[in-house]
Short mmCIF file of C-alpha atoms and ligand atoms in Angstrom, two decimals:
data_model
loop_
_atom_site.label_atom_id
_atom_site.label_comp_id
_atom_site.label_asym_id
_atom_site.label_seq_id
_atom_site.Cartn_x
_atom_site.Cartn_y
_atom_site.Cartn_z
CA MET A 427 -15.50 -55.16 -28.55
CA SER A 428 -16.30 -51.43 -28.16
CA LYS A 429 -13.54 -48.94 -28.76
CA ILE A 430 -11.56 -47.86 -25.69
CA THR A 431 -11.29 -44.12 -25.13
CA ALA A 432 -9.35 -42.33 -22.38
CA ALA A 433 -11.69 -40.56 -19.99
CA ILE A 434 -10.71 -38.04 -17.37
CA THR A 435 -12.07 -39.54 -14.14
CA GLY A 436 -10.51 -37.20 -11.58
CA ILE A 437 -8.73 -33.87 -11.17
CA GLY A 438 -6.36 -32.46 -8.61
CA GLY A 439 -4.62 -29.14 -8.30
CA TYR A 440 -2.18 -27.20 -6.22
CA VAL A 441 -1.08 -23.58 -6.06
CA PRO A 442 1.45 -22.38 -3.49
CA GLU A 443 0.32 -20.13 -0.67
CA TYR A 444 2.21 -16.92 -1.45
CA ILE A 445 0.27 -14.47 -3.65
CA LEU A 446 2.14 -11.87 -5.71
CA THR A 447 -0.29 -9.05 -6.55
CA ASN A 448 -0.12 -6.39 -9.24
CA GLN A 449 0.22 -3.83 -6.45
CA GLU A 450 3.35 -5.56 -5.20
CA LEU A 451 4.77 -5.69 -8.75
CA GLU A 452 4.15 -1.92 -9.04
CA LYS A 453 6.78 -1.54 -6.29
CA ILE A 454 9.31 -3.78 -8.05
CA VAL A 455 9.14 -2.66 -11.71
CA ASP A 456 7.76 0.28 -13.68
CA THR A 457 4.22 -1.05 -14.22
CA THR A 458 0.64 -0.49 -13.12
CA ASP A 459 -2.27 -2.67 -12.14
CA GLU A 460 -4.23 -0.93 -14.91
CA TRP A 461 -1.66 -1.85 -17.62
CA ILE A 462 -1.45 -5.47 -16.48
CA MET A 463 -5.24 -5.87 -16.21
CA THR A 464 -6.10 -4.27 -19.56
CA ARG A 465 -3.27 -5.94 -21.54
CA THR A 466 -3.44 -9.41 -19.95
CA GLY A 467 -6.35 -9.82 -17.49
CA ILE A 468 -3.99 -10.87 -14.66
CA LYS A 469 -4.59 -9.58 -11.12
CA GLU A 470 -2.37 -11.88 -9.06
CA ARG A 471 -0.29 -15.05 -9.27
CA HIS A 472 0.94 -17.65 -6.77
CA ILE A 473 4.67 -18.09 -6.15
CA LEU A 474 6.47 -21.07 -4.60
CA LYS A 475 8.78 -19.71 -1.92
CA GLY A 476 11.33 -21.70 0.04
CA GLU A 477 14.84 -23.00 -0.38
CA GLY A 478 15.20 -26.27 -2.29
CA LEU A 479 11.63 -26.45 -3.56
CA GLY A 480 10.95 -27.12 -7.23
CA THR A 481 8.31 -28.12 -9.73
CA SER A 482 7.87 -31.58 -8.15
CA ASP A 483 6.75 -29.77 -4.99
CA LEU A 484 3.85 -28.39 -7.04
CA GLY A 485 3.12 -31.58 -9.00
CA ALA A 486 3.24 -33.98 -6.03
CA PRO A 487 0.54 -32.20 -3.97
CA ALA A 488 -1.61 -31.85 -7.10
CA VAL A 489 -1.48 -35.63 -7.67
CA LEU A 490 -2.07 -36.35 -3.97
CA ASN A 491 -5.10 -34.03 -4.10
CA LEU A 492 -6.36 -36.01 -7.10
CA CYS A 493 -5.81 -39.38 -5.37
CA LYS A 494 -7.54 -38.21 -2.19
CA LYS A 495 -10.57 -36.88 -4.05
CA ARG A 496 -10.88 -40.06 -6.14
CA GLY A 497 -10.10 -42.36 -3.23
CA ILE A 498 -7.23 -44.12 -4.97
CA ASP A 499 -3.87 -45.21 -3.63
CA PRO A 500 -0.80 -43.84 -5.53
CA MET A 501 0.32 -47.48 -5.78
CA GLU A 502 -2.54 -48.01 -8.28
CA ILE A 503 -1.04 -45.54 -10.79
CA ASP A 504 0.49 -47.32 -13.81
CA MET A 505 2.07 -44.33 -15.51
CA LEU A 506 2.68 -40.65 -14.80
CA ILE A 507 3.58 -38.06 -17.44
CA CYS A 508 4.71 -34.63 -16.26
CA ALA A 509 4.46 -31.76 -18.72
CA THR A 510 6.87 -29.07 -17.60
CA THR A 511 9.21 -26.37 -18.86
CA THR A 512 10.84 -25.93 -15.47
CA PRO A 513 11.89 -29.47 -14.45
CA ASP A 514 13.48 -29.94 -11.04
CA HIS A 515 16.71 -30.91 -12.85
CA LEU A 516 17.80 -31.41 -16.47
CA PHE A 517 17.73 -35.05 -15.40
CA PRO A 518 16.26 -37.18 -13.95
CA ALA A 519 12.69 -36.53 -15.00
CA THR A 520 10.45 -34.60 -12.63
CA ALA A 521 7.83 -37.32 -13.23
CA ASN A 522 10.13 -39.81 -11.47
CA ILE A 523 10.60 -37.42 -8.54
CA ILE A 524 6.85 -36.86 -8.21
CA CYS A 525 6.28 -40.64 -8.20
CA ASP A 526 8.90 -41.00 -5.47
CA LYS A 527 7.42 -38.20 -3.36
CA ILE A 528 3.87 -39.59 -3.51
CA GLY A 529 4.81 -43.27 -3.20
CA ALA A 530 3.67 -44.28 -6.71
CA LYS A 531 6.08 -47.19 -6.75
CA ASN A 532 4.31 -49.14 -9.50
CA ALA A 533 4.32 -46.26 -11.98
CA PHE A 534 6.78 -45.52 -14.75
CA GLY A 535 6.87 -42.08 -16.28
CA TYR A 536 8.69 -39.29 -17.98
CA ASP A 537 8.60 -35.56 -18.64
CA LEU A 538 7.26 -33.92 -21.75
CA SER A 539 8.49 -30.55 -22.96
CA ALA A 540 6.13 -28.49 -25.12
CA ALA A 541 6.05 -25.19 -23.19
CA CYS A 542 2.51 -23.85 -22.79
CA SER A 543 1.05 -26.67 -24.92
CA GLY A 544 2.72 -29.26 -22.68
CA PHE A 545 -0.44 -30.37 -20.92
CA LEU A 546 -2.30 -30.93 -24.21
CA TYR A 547 0.60 -32.88 -25.72
CA ALA A 548 0.84 -34.98 -22.51
CA LEU A 549 -2.90 -35.55 -22.35
CA VAL A 550 -2.93 -36.90 -25.90
CA THR A 551 0.17 -39.03 -25.21
CA GLY A 552 -1.34 -40.45 -22.02
CA SER A 553 -4.60 -41.17 -23.85
CA LYS A 554 -2.79 -43.38 -26.34
CA PHE A 555 -1.44 -45.59 -23.55
CA ILE A 556 -5.02 -46.02 -22.28
CA GLU A 557 -6.46 -46.59 -25.78
CA SER A 558 -3.88 -49.33 -26.40
CA GLY A 559 -5.53 -51.29 -23.59
CA GLN A 560 -2.20 -51.86 -21.84
CA TYR A 561 -2.58 -49.35 -18.99
CA LYS A 562 -5.57 -48.66 -16.72
CA LYS A 563 -4.58 -45.62 -14.66
CA VAL A 564 -2.47 -42.91 -16.28
CA VAL A 565 -1.89 -39.61 -14.49
CA VAL A 566 -1.08 -36.52 -16.55
CA VAL A 567 0.42 -33.63 -14.60
CA GLY A 568 1.01 -30.09 -15.84
CA ALA A 569 3.38 -28.32 -13.45
CA ASP A 570 5.64 -25.30 -13.65
CA LYS A 571 7.60 -23.20 -11.22
CA MET A 572 7.85 -20.28 -13.64
CA SER A 573 9.23 -18.03 -10.90
CA SER A 574 12.49 -20.01 -11.21
CA ILE A 575 13.09 -18.66 -14.74
CA VAL A 576 11.46 -15.22 -14.52
CA ASP A 577 13.54 -12.06 -14.27
CA TYR A 578 11.80 -9.89 -11.68
CA SER A 579 13.51 -6.79 -13.05
CA ASP A 580 11.96 -7.27 -16.54
CA ARG A 581 8.47 -5.76 -16.58
CA THR A 582 7.63 -7.30 -19.95
CA THR A 583 7.69 -10.86 -18.55
CA CYS A 584 7.57 -10.77 -14.74
CA VAL A 585 3.93 -9.67 -14.64
CA LEU A 586 2.80 -12.61 -16.77
CA PHE A 587 3.80 -15.81 -15.03
CA GLY A 588 2.89 -17.75 -11.88
CA ASP A 589 3.55 -21.14 -10.28
CA GLY A 590 1.07 -24.00 -10.07
CA ALA A 591 0.15 -27.54 -11.04
CA GLY A 592 -2.87 -29.56 -12.07
CA ALA A 593 -3.28 -33.29 -12.59
CA VAL A 594 -5.86 -35.53 -14.23
CA LEU A 595 -6.46 -39.27 -14.02
CA LEU A 596 -7.14 -41.08 -17.29
CA GLU A 597 -9.00 -44.39 -17.26
CA PRO A 598 -10.44 -46.58 -20.04
CA ASN A 599 -14.02 -45.91 -21.12
CA THR A 600 -16.14 -47.89 -23.56
CA GLU A 601 -19.22 -45.64 -23.58
CA GLY A 602 -17.83 -42.89 -25.80
CA TYR A 603 -16.60 -40.48 -23.10
CA GLY A 604 -13.14 -38.97 -22.85
CA VAL A 605 -10.64 -37.73 -25.43
CA LEU A 606 -12.35 -38.04 -28.83
CA ASP A 607 -10.12 -36.03 -31.15
CA SER A 608 -6.98 -33.91 -31.09
CA ILE A 609 -4.92 -31.66 -33.33
CA LEU A 610 -1.32 -31.04 -32.26
CA ARG A 611 1.03 -28.81 -34.21
CA SER A 612 4.51 -27.31 -33.90
CA ASP A 613 6.78 -24.93 -35.76
CA GLY A 614 10.33 -24.75 -34.43
CA SER A 615 11.12 -21.62 -36.42
CA GLY A 616 9.07 -19.73 -33.81
CA ARG A 617 11.68 -20.47 -31.13
CA ILE A 618 13.39 -17.12 -31.70
CA TYR A 619 10.42 -15.29 -30.18
CA LEU A 620 10.09 -17.27 -26.95
CA HIS A 621 12.89 -19.23 -25.31
CA GLN A 622 15.51 -19.49 -22.61
CA LYS A 623 18.86 -18.62 -24.15
CA ALA A 624 21.28 -20.49 -21.87
CA GLY A 625 21.43 -23.55 -19.65
CA GLY A 626 21.00 -26.17 -22.37
CA SER A 627 23.59 -27.92 -24.51
CA VAL A 628 23.91 -25.03 -27.00
CA LYS A 629 24.97 -22.64 -24.27
CA PRO A 630 25.83 -24.37 -21.01
CA PRO A 631 25.84 -22.15 -17.92
CA THR A 632 28.84 -19.87 -17.42
CA HIS A 633 29.44 -16.79 -15.30
CA LYS A 634 28.82 -14.75 -18.44
CA THR A 635 25.44 -16.35 -19.21
CA ILE A 636 24.39 -15.54 -15.67
CA ASP A 637 25.67 -11.95 -15.87
CA ASP A 638 23.82 -11.57 -19.19
CA LYS A 639 20.59 -12.87 -17.62
CA GLU A 640 20.31 -15.64 -20.19
CA HIS A 641 18.72 -18.15 -17.82
CA PHE A 642 15.43 -16.29 -17.79
CA VAL A 643 12.41 -16.41 -20.11
CA PHE A 644 12.98 -14.32 -23.21
CA GLN A 645 9.81 -13.30 -25.02
CA ASP A 646 9.17 -10.96 -27.91
CA GLY A 647 5.54 -10.48 -26.91
CA GLN A 648 3.95 -9.01 -30.02
CA PRO A 649 4.84 -11.72 -32.57
CA VAL A 650 3.94 -14.39 -30.01
CA PHE A 651 0.62 -12.66 -29.48
CA LYS A 652 -0.10 -12.55 -33.23
CA PHE A 653 0.74 -16.23 -33.77
CA ALA A 654 -1.18 -17.26 -30.63
CA VAL A 655 -4.36 -15.45 -31.62
CA THR A 656 -4.53 -16.99 -35.08
CA ARG A 657 -3.14 -20.48 -34.38
CA MET A 658 -5.18 -21.19 -31.23
CA ALA A 659 -8.37 -20.04 -32.93
CA ASP A 660 -7.51 -21.97 -36.15
CA VAL A 661 -7.12 -25.35 -34.44
CA SER A 662 -10.15 -24.80 -32.22
CA ALA A 663 -12.31 -24.01 -35.26
CA GLU A 664 -10.76 -26.90 -37.21
CA ILE A 665 -11.48 -29.52 -34.54
CA MET A 666 -15.08 -28.30 -34.30
CA GLU A 667 -15.60 -28.32 -38.07
CA ARG A 668 -14.22 -31.80 -38.63
CA ASN A 669 -16.42 -33.18 -35.84
CA HIS A 670 -19.49 -31.21 -36.97
CA LEU A 671 -19.69 -29.25 -33.71
CA THR A 672 -21.12 -25.73 -33.56
CA GLY A 673 -20.73 -23.17 -30.79
CA ASN A 674 -24.04 -24.41 -29.36
CA ASP A 675 -22.71 -27.97 -29.02
CA VAL A 676 -19.71 -26.83 -26.98
CA ALA A 677 -20.33 -26.68 -23.23
CA TRP A 678 -16.90 -25.27 -22.35
CA LEU A 679 -13.83 -23.80 -23.97
CA VAL A 680 -10.82 -24.61 -21.77
CA PRO A 681 -8.09 -22.31 -23.07
CA HIS A 682 -4.46 -21.91 -22.07
CA GLN A 683 -4.32 -18.82 -19.85
CA ALA A 684 -1.62 -16.54 -21.31
CA ASN A 685 -3.62 -13.45 -22.12
CA LYS A 686 -7.34 -12.76 -21.78
CA ARG A 687 -7.33 -11.05 -25.20
CA ILE A 688 -6.10 -14.28 -26.87
CA ILE A 689 -8.78 -16.26 -25.02
CA ASP A 690 -11.54 -13.82 -26.08
CA ALA A 691 -10.43 -13.98 -29.73
CA THR A 692 -10.49 -17.80 -29.69
CA ALA A 693 -13.98 -17.86 -28.14
CA ARG A 694 -15.29 -15.38 -30.73
CA ARG A 695 -13.92 -17.46 -33.61
CA MET A 696 -15.62 -20.58 -32.15
CA GLU A 697 -18.86 -18.64 -31.59
CA VAL A 698 -18.81 -19.68 -27.94
CA GLY A 699 -20.22 -17.14 -25.45
CA PRO A 700 -18.07 -15.82 -22.58
CA GLU A 701 -20.23 -17.71 -20.06
CA LYS A 702 -18.83 -20.95 -21.51
CA VAL A 703 -15.16 -19.98 -21.30
CA MET A 704 -13.10 -21.19 -18.36
CA LEU A 705 -11.06 -18.31 -17.00
CA ASN A 706 -8.77 -18.13 -14.00
CA ILE A 707 -5.91 -16.06 -15.41
CA GLN A 708 -6.86 -13.24 -13.02
CA LYS A 709 -5.78 -15.27 -9.97
CA TYR A 710 -2.97 -17.53 -11.26
CA GLY A 711 -1.43 -15.71 -14.27
CA ASN A 712 0.26 -17.93 -16.85
CA THR A 713 1.36 -21.15 -15.12
CA THR A 714 2.51 -22.63 -18.48
CA SER A 715 1.73 -26.40 -18.27
CA GLY A 716 -0.53 -25.81 -15.29
CA THR A 717 -3.16 -23.56 -16.84
CA ILE A 718 -5.55 -26.06 -18.46
CA PRO A 719 -5.71 -28.63 -15.61
CA LEU A 720 -6.03 -25.78 -13.10
CA CYS A 721 -9.05 -24.53 -15.09
CA LEU A 722 -10.60 -28.02 -14.94
CA TRP A 723 -9.84 -28.12 -11.21
CA ASP A 724 -11.53 -24.78 -10.57
CA TYR A 725 -14.58 -25.51 -12.75
CA GLU A 726 -15.01 -29.23 -11.91
CA SER A 727 -18.23 -28.72 -9.94
CA GLN A 728 -19.86 -27.02 -12.95
CA LEU A 729 -19.07 -29.83 -15.40
CA LYS A 730 -21.75 -32.34 -16.36
CA LYS A 731 -21.48 -35.84 -17.79
CA GLY A 732 -21.60 -35.62 -21.58
CA ASP A 733 -20.42 -31.99 -21.80
CA ASN A 734 -18.35 -31.29 -24.91
CA LEU A 735 -15.10 -29.55 -23.95
CA ILE A 736 -12.64 -27.98 -26.36
CA LEU A 737 -9.17 -27.58 -24.85
CA ALA A 738 -6.84 -25.21 -26.69
CA ALA A 739 -3.28 -24.01 -26.17
CA PHE A 740 -0.45 -22.09 -27.77
CA GLY A 741 3.11 -21.78 -26.52
CA GLY A 742 6.85 -21.65 -27.02
CA GLY A 743 8.31 -23.80 -29.74
CA PHE A 744 6.02 -22.76 -31.29
CA THR A 745 3.61 -25.46 -30.20
CA TRP A 746 -0.17 -25.38 -30.31
CA GLY A 747 -3.19 -27.63 -30.42
CA SER A 748 -6.75 -28.46 -29.53
CA VAL A 749 -8.49 -31.44 -27.96
CA TRP A 750 -12.17 -32.42 -28.06
CA LEU A 751 -13.28 -34.41 -25.06
CA LYS A 752 -16.61 -35.54 -23.69
CA TRP A 753 -16.81 -35.18 -19.93
CA ALA A 754 -17.24 -38.54 -18.23
CA TYR A 755 -18.74 -37.76 -14.82
O1 UT7 B 1238 1.98 -18.64 -22.93
C1 UT7 B 1238 2.98 -18.66 -23.89
C2 UT7 B 1238 2.62 -17.81 -25.04
N1 UT7 B 1238 2.73 -16.44 -24.69
C3 UT7 B 1238 1.75 -15.60 -25.02
O2 UT7 B 1238 0.76 -16.01 -25.56
C4 UT7 B 1238 1.97 -14.13 -24.77
C5 UT7 B 1238 1.63 -13.34 -26.01
N2 UT7 B 1238 1.92 -11.92 -25.88
C6 UT7 B 1238 1.17 -11.12 -25.08
O3 UT7 B 1238 0.29 -11.58 -24.38
C7 UT7 B 1238 1.43 -9.64 -25.14
O4 UT7 B 1238 2.26 -9.35 -26.24
C8 UT7 B 1238 2.05 -9.07 -23.84
C9 UT7 B 1238 1.05 -9.10 -22.70
C10 UT7 B 1238 3.29 -9.84 -23.46
C11 UT7 B 1238 2.43 -7.59 -24.06
O5 UT7 B 1238 1.28 -6.86 -24.46
P1 UT7 B 1238 1.31 -5.92 -25.77
O6 UT7 B 1238 0.01 -5.30 -25.86
O7 UT7 B 1238 1.78 -6.78 -26.92
O8 UT7 B 1238 2.39 -4.86 -25.36
P2 UT7 B 1238 3.76 -4.49 -26.10
O9 UT7 B 1238 4.77 -5.56 -25.91
O10 UT7 B 1238 3.45 -4.06 -27.49
O11 UT7 B 1238 4.18 -3.22 -25.29
C12 UT7 B 1238 3.43 -2.01 -25.32
C13 UT7 B 1238 4.08 -0.99 -24.41
C14 UT7 B 1238 5.60 -0.88 -24.61
O12 UT7 B 1238 5.96 0.46 -24.39
P3 UT7 B 1238 6.27 1.44 -25.62
O13 UT7 B 1238 7.39 0.78 -26.37
O14 UT7 B 1238 5.00 1.46 -26.43
O15 UT7 B 1238 6.61 2.71 -24.96
C15 UT7 B 1238 6.15 -1.71 -23.49
O16 UT7 B 1238 7.43 -1.32 -23.08
O17 UT7 B 1238 3.89 -1.41 -23.05
C16 UT7 B 1238 5.16 -1.45 -22.39
N3 UT7 B 1238 5.11 -2.48 -21.38
C17 UT7 B 1238 4.65 -2.26 -20.13
N4 UT7 B 1238 4.17 -1.17 -19.55
C18 UT7 B 1238 3.77 -1.28 -18.27
C19 UT7 B 1238 5.49 -3.77 -21.50
N5 UT7 B 1238 5.28 -4.41 -20.33
C20 UT7 B 1238 4.77 -3.49 -19.48
C21 UT7 B 1238 4.35 -3.54 -18.14
N6 UT7 B 1238 3.85 -2.40 -17.58
N7 UT7 B 1238 4.41 -4.68 -17.40
#
């Protein structure tokens, strides 16, 4: 019997309506459009507004968009993994809430926490359930409502993040398409540079943690930048080398969208020209788990069957990784 691989057979996405521009941020904090554009490449980001709305309200419409485009009923989904750093609640899992909201009553699922590498980790995890032969339709969602943990008085972080979600459907393939190789890495000692100080079991919420603004993203940008540039490029080069791929063989680099300068450095190291790099940071900012599937969503019409894609991410943890996949449709 031929080997089963997990192929992406559909994509959905969702970004909320409200757009927060650099010009609007100029009125809130001491920043400029010029600084944000030259240091990050971000022009605007989408923000989920409205009382009582959370990450599942981004993930659910992304999965429904996927189901509609592929013409499948949510009842056909066997499993749903939601990569997120901003779950609706500490428990239950946002994956369960998404399944409830879309009527995926036959699916089991859970959340996966790996910050900005969450989608890659979840994609590889979901692929294994397909490769085992036990499951036929696995949905992997990357969704984050970053605005719920961003301090809009801190100019060093509030310009970076946005809200959004993307989802892919994985199905078995026996013709050699889909996820063909992956490298996933982590180094917990990097947590000091990028984390949320309070709200977990080490420091449960108190009036003091709120007064001290410890429920927001803390980032020491420069060390994160240095690690991101080298690690993301390292794993992208490594996955190419061990599969004998050159820059010419790669149709698309699909990078996590945290900073255009990190993306450019990764592409240079892979010897992949800018015309083959998926980029949407200018309109969404850093949506954490959402960036890679939102790139696939935006570029879907340009993808061709058999294209070699290298997905690459770096994020809090530290976590990082790369995936080689062959586009299936
Ligand atoms: O996705 C998860 C992983 N995260 C990342 O990959 C992010 C990695 N880090 C970065 O992308 C960059 O470090 C940042 C975009 C966050 C910051 O860019 P930078 O070039 O490293 O700037 P910096 O932190 O070294 O700050 C340079 C200057 C500082 O002023 P002084 O001390 O030189 O006077 C900052 O206070 O820029 C100042 N600054 C700003 N100025 C205007 C910081 N944020 C802003 C701002 N507007 N929004």
